[in-house]
XYZ file of C-alpha atoms in Angstrom:
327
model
C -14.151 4.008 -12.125
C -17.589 5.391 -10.158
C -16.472 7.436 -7.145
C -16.950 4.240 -4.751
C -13.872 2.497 -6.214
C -13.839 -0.545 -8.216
C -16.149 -2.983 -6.934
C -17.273 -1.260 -3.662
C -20.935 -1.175 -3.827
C -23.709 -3.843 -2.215
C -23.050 -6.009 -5.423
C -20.664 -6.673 -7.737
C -21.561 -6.540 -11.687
C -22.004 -10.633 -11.652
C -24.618 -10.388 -8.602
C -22.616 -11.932 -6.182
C -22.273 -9.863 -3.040
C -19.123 -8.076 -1.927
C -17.876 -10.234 0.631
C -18.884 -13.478 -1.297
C -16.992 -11.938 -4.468
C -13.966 -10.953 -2.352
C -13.734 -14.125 -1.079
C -13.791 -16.258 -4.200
C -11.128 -13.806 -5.440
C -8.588 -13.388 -2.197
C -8.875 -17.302 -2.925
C -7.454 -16.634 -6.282
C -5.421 -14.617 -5.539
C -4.042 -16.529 -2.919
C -3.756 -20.278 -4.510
C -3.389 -19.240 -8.564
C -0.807 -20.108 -9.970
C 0.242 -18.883 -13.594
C 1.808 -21.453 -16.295
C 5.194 -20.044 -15.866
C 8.286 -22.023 -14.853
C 8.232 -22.443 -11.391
C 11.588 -21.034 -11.366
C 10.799 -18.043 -12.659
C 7.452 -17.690 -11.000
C 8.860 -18.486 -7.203
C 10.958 -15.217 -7.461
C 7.998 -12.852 -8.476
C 5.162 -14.586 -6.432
C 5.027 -12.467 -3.432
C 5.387 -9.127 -5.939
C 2.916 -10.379 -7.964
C 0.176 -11.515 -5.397
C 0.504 -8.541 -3.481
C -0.123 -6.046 -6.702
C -2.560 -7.865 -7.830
C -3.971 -7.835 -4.056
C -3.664 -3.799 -4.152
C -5.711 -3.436 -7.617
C -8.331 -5.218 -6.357
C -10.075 -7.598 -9.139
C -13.478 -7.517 -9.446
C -14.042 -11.354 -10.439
C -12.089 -14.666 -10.245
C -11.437 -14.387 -14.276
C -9.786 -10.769 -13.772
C -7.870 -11.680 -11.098
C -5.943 -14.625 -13.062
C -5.747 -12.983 -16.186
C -3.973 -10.023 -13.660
C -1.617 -12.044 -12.075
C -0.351 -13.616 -15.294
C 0.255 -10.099 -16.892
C 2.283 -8.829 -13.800
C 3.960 -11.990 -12.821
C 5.775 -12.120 -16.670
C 6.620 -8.579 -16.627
C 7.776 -8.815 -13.175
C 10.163 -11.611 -14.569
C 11.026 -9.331 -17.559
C 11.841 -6.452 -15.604
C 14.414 -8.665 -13.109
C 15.766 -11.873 -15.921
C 16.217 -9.298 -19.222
C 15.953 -5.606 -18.276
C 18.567 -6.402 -15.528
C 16.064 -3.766 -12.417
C 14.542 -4.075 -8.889
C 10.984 -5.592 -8.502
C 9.994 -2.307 -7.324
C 6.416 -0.879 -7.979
C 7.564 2.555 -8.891
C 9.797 0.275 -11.425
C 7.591 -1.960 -12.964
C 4.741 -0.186 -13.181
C 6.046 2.614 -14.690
C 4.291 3.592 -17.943
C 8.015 3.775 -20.203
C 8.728 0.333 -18.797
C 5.434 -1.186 -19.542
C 6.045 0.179 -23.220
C 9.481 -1.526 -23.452
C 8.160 -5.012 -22.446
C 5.088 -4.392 -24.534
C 7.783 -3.617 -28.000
C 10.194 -6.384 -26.414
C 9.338 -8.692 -24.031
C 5.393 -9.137 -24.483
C 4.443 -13.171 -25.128
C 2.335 -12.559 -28.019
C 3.109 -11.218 -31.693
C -0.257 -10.636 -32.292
C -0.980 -6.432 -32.219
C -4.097 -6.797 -31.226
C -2.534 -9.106 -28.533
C -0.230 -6.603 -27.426
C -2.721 -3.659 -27.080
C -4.902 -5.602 -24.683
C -1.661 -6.167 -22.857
C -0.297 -2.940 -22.786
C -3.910 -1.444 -21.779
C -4.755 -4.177 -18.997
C -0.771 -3.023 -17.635
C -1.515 0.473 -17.705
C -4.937 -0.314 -15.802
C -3.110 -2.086 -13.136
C -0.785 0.670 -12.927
C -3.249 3.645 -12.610
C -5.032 1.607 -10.147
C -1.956 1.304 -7.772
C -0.801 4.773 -8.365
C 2.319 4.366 -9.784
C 1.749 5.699 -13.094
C 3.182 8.617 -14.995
C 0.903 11.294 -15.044
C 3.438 12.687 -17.907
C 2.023 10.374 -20.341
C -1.246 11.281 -21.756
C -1.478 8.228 -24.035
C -0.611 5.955 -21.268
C -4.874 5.880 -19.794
C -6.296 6.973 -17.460
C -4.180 8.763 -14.367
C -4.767 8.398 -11.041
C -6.609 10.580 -8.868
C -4.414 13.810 -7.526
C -2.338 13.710 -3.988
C -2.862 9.931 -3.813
C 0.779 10.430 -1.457
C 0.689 13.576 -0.371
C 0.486 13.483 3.585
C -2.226 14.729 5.714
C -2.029 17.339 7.637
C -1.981 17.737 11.610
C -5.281 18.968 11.256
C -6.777 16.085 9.038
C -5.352 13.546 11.277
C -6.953 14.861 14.408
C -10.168 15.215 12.336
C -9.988 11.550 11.152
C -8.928 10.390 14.604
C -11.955 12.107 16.305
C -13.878 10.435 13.325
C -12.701 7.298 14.548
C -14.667 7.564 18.247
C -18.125 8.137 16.279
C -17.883 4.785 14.490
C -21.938 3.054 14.614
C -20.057 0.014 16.181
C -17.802 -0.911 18.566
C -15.804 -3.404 16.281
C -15.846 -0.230 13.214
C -14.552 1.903 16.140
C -11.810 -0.508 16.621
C -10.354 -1.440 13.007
C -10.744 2.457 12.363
C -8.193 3.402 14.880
C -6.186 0.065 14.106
C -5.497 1.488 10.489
C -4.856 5.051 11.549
C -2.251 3.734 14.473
C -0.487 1.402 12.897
C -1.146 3.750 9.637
C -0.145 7.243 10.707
C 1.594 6.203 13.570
C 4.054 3.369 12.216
C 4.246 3.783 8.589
C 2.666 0.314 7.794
C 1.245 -0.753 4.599
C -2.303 -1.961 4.526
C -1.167 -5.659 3.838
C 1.619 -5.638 6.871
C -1.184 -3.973 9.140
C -3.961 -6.994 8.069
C -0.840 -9.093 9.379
C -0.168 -7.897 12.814
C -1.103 -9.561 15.418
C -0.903 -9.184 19.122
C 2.270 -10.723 19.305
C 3.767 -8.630 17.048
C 3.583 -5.459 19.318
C 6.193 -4.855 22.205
C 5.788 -2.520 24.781
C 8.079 -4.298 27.521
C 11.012 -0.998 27.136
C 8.372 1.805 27.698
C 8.474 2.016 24.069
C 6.595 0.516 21.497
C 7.630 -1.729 19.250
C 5.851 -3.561 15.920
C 7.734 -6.216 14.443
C 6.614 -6.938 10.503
C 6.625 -9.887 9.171
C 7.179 -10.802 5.324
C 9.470 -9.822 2.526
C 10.371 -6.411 4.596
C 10.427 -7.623 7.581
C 11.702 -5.598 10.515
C 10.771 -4.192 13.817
C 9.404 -0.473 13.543
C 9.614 2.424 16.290
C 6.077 3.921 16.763
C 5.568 7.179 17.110
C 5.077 8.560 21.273
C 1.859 10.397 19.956
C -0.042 6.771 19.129
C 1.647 4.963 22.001
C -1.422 4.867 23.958
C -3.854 4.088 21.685
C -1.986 1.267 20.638
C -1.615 -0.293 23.789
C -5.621 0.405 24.372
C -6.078 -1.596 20.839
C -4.233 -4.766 22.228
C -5.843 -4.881 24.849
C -9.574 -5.007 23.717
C -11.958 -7.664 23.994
C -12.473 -7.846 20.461
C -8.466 -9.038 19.821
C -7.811 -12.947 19.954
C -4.907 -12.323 17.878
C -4.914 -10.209 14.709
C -5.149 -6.762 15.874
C -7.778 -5.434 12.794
C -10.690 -7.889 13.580
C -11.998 -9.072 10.480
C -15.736 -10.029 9.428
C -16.950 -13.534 10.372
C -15.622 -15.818 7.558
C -13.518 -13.451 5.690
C -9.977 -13.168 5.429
C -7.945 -10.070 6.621
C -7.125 -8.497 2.793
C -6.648 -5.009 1.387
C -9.667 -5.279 -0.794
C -11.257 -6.030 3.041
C -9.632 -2.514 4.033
C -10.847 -0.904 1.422
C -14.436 -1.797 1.775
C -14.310 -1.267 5.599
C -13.351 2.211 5.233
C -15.674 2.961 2.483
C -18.952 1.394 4.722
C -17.398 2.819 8.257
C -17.104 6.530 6.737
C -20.804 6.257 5.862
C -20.970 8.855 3.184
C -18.329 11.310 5.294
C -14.451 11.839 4.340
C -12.190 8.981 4.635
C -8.872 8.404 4.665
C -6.166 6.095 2.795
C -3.759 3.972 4.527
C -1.290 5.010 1.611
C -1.478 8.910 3.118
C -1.162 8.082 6.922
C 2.023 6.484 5.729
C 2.847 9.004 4.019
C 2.417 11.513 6.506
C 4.524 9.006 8.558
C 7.177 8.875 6.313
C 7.228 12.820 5.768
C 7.101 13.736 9.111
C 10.043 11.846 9.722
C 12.148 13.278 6.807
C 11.073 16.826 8.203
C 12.375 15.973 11.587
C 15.626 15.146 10.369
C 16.129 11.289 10.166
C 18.511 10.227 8.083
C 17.151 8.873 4.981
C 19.407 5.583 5.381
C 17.441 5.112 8.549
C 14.051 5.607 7.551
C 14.381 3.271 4.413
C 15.471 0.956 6.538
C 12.160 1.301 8.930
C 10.230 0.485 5.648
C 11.897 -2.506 5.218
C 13.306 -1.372 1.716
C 16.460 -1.477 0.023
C 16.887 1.652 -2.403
C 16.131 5.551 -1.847
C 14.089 5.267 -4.849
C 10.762 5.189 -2.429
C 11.511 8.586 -0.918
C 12.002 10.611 -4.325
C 8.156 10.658 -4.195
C 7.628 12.971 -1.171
C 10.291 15.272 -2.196
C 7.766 17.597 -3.206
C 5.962 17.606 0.095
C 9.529 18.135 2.254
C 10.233 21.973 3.638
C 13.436 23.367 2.356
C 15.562 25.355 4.348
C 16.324 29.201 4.529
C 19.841 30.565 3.649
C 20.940 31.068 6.499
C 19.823 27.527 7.912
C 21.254 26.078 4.687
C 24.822 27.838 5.081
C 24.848 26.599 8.538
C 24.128 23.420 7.386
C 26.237 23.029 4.009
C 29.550 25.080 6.159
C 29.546 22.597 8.591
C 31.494 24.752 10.857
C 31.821 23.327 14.186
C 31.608 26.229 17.508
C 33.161 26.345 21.052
């Protein structure tokens, strides 16, 4: 992978330029269908377009072949191994191997290597994999969820006003808001829409739509700026305004922030939710709640930022773990 990500330069490696290529393949993405049983492939649909969405194919051919890897071992994982269609499930690199050894569609071990390898791809490139495993590829890229600090936040908000043009100006601090400032994913963020944000209480309010649908809290800190983003000229209904033509994707996302950084340091949408996420856990919100404000349905996404969570110091623990009540 070169340092711009997969895919993000001027052209792609079949001379078609970005947005033309990210268009054919959103399309893919968006219409294919694999030659599964419909039965099975209506329960894994959603999973499976929105990983494949997230690794970002390069071509029309990749994305296909993609979905028709992840959409069978999505059915694998939830028909024979009995689990959750969770990402940090399915795409982890002791799973893969069991499907590969028991599960895989093809006898062939040639077959089953390609598999195996175009799994482990997927799963490096969404950062689920285990780093543990040294014969699993190759690992993501350190800290991929480790949350910013309150210093790198400001930095990449002040970043934000700098933007060459009003409209980069805008999506930049759409992301970071609805990023850092109400734990959204970069598909549910591409999905918001005017509408969708409630500010009638004095608080704000952004309802998600989709398979974790639910109505998020926003943080008092980004209050403002949201309310300054729905309000722009530049809104007719989705608050990030995409290109002319093009549809509002993650592989869109990505691009933007690579071209609106310009060369300088950029941020993730997957760490201003983390530092979302993080900051809540520090400030004491009961894990049931927060998992809940994700729109998930197992603690299993927390155990992640475990390493990035404070402990406590005796004496706060005692008071804690004694539970003693006082006059």
């Amino acid at each position: 992978m070169t340092p711009l990500g997969r895919g993000i330069e001027h052209n792609n490696h079949a001379g078609y330029s970005n947005e033309q290529s990210s268009a054919c393949v959103t399309h893919v993405i968006e219409d294919y269908t694999p030659m599964l049983p419909r039965r099975f492939w209506n329960d894994v649909a959603e999973f499976t377009r929105s990983a494949t969405t997230d690794f970002a194919p390069r071509t029309e051919r990749e994305a296909r072949r993609v979905m028709s890897a992840v959409a069978r071992l999505a059915i694998w994982t939830t028909d024979v191994a009995c689990l959750p269609l969770e990402r940090h499930i399915v795409f982890d690199g002791r799973h893969i191997d069991r499907y590969i050894l028991h599960g895989a569609p093809t006898s062939n071990d040639y077959g089953l290597r390609r598999r195996r390898l175009q799994l482990m791809n997927v799963a490096a490139e969404l950062h689920e994999f285990d780093e543990a495993r040294r014969d699993a590829g190759a690992t993501p890229p350190r800290q991929v969820y480790a949350p910013y600090t309150a210093a790198e936040v400001v930095r990449f908000r002040s970043q934000g006003s700098t933007r060459t043009t009003v409209l980069r100006r805008h999506n930049w601090m759409v992301l970071m808001a609805l990023g850092a400032g109400c734990g959204l994913t970069t598909p549910e963020i591409c999905g918001v829409t005017v509408t969708d944000i409630n500010t009638a209480s004095g608080t704000t309010r952004v309802s998600v739509g989709g398979k974790h649908a639910r109505t998020v809290v926003c943080l008092a800190e980004w209050e403002e700026e949201i309310a300054s983003l729905v309000t722009s000229t530049l809104v007719r209904d989705y608050l990030f305004v995409a290109s002319t033509g093009l549809p509002r994707t993650a592989i869109q996302v990505k691009g933007f922030i690579h071209d609106a950084a310009n060369g300088r340091e950029r941020f993730t949408v997957e760490r201003l939710r983390s530092t979302w996420i993080v900051g809540h856990l520090q400030h004491g919100v009961p894990p049931v709640e927060l998992i809940n404000a994700l729109g998930m349905t197992t603690f299993a996404t927390l155990q992640r930022f475990i390493p990035y969570i404070a402990g406590l110091d005796e004496e706060e623990r005692t008071i804690l773990f004694r539970r003693e009540v006082r006059s």
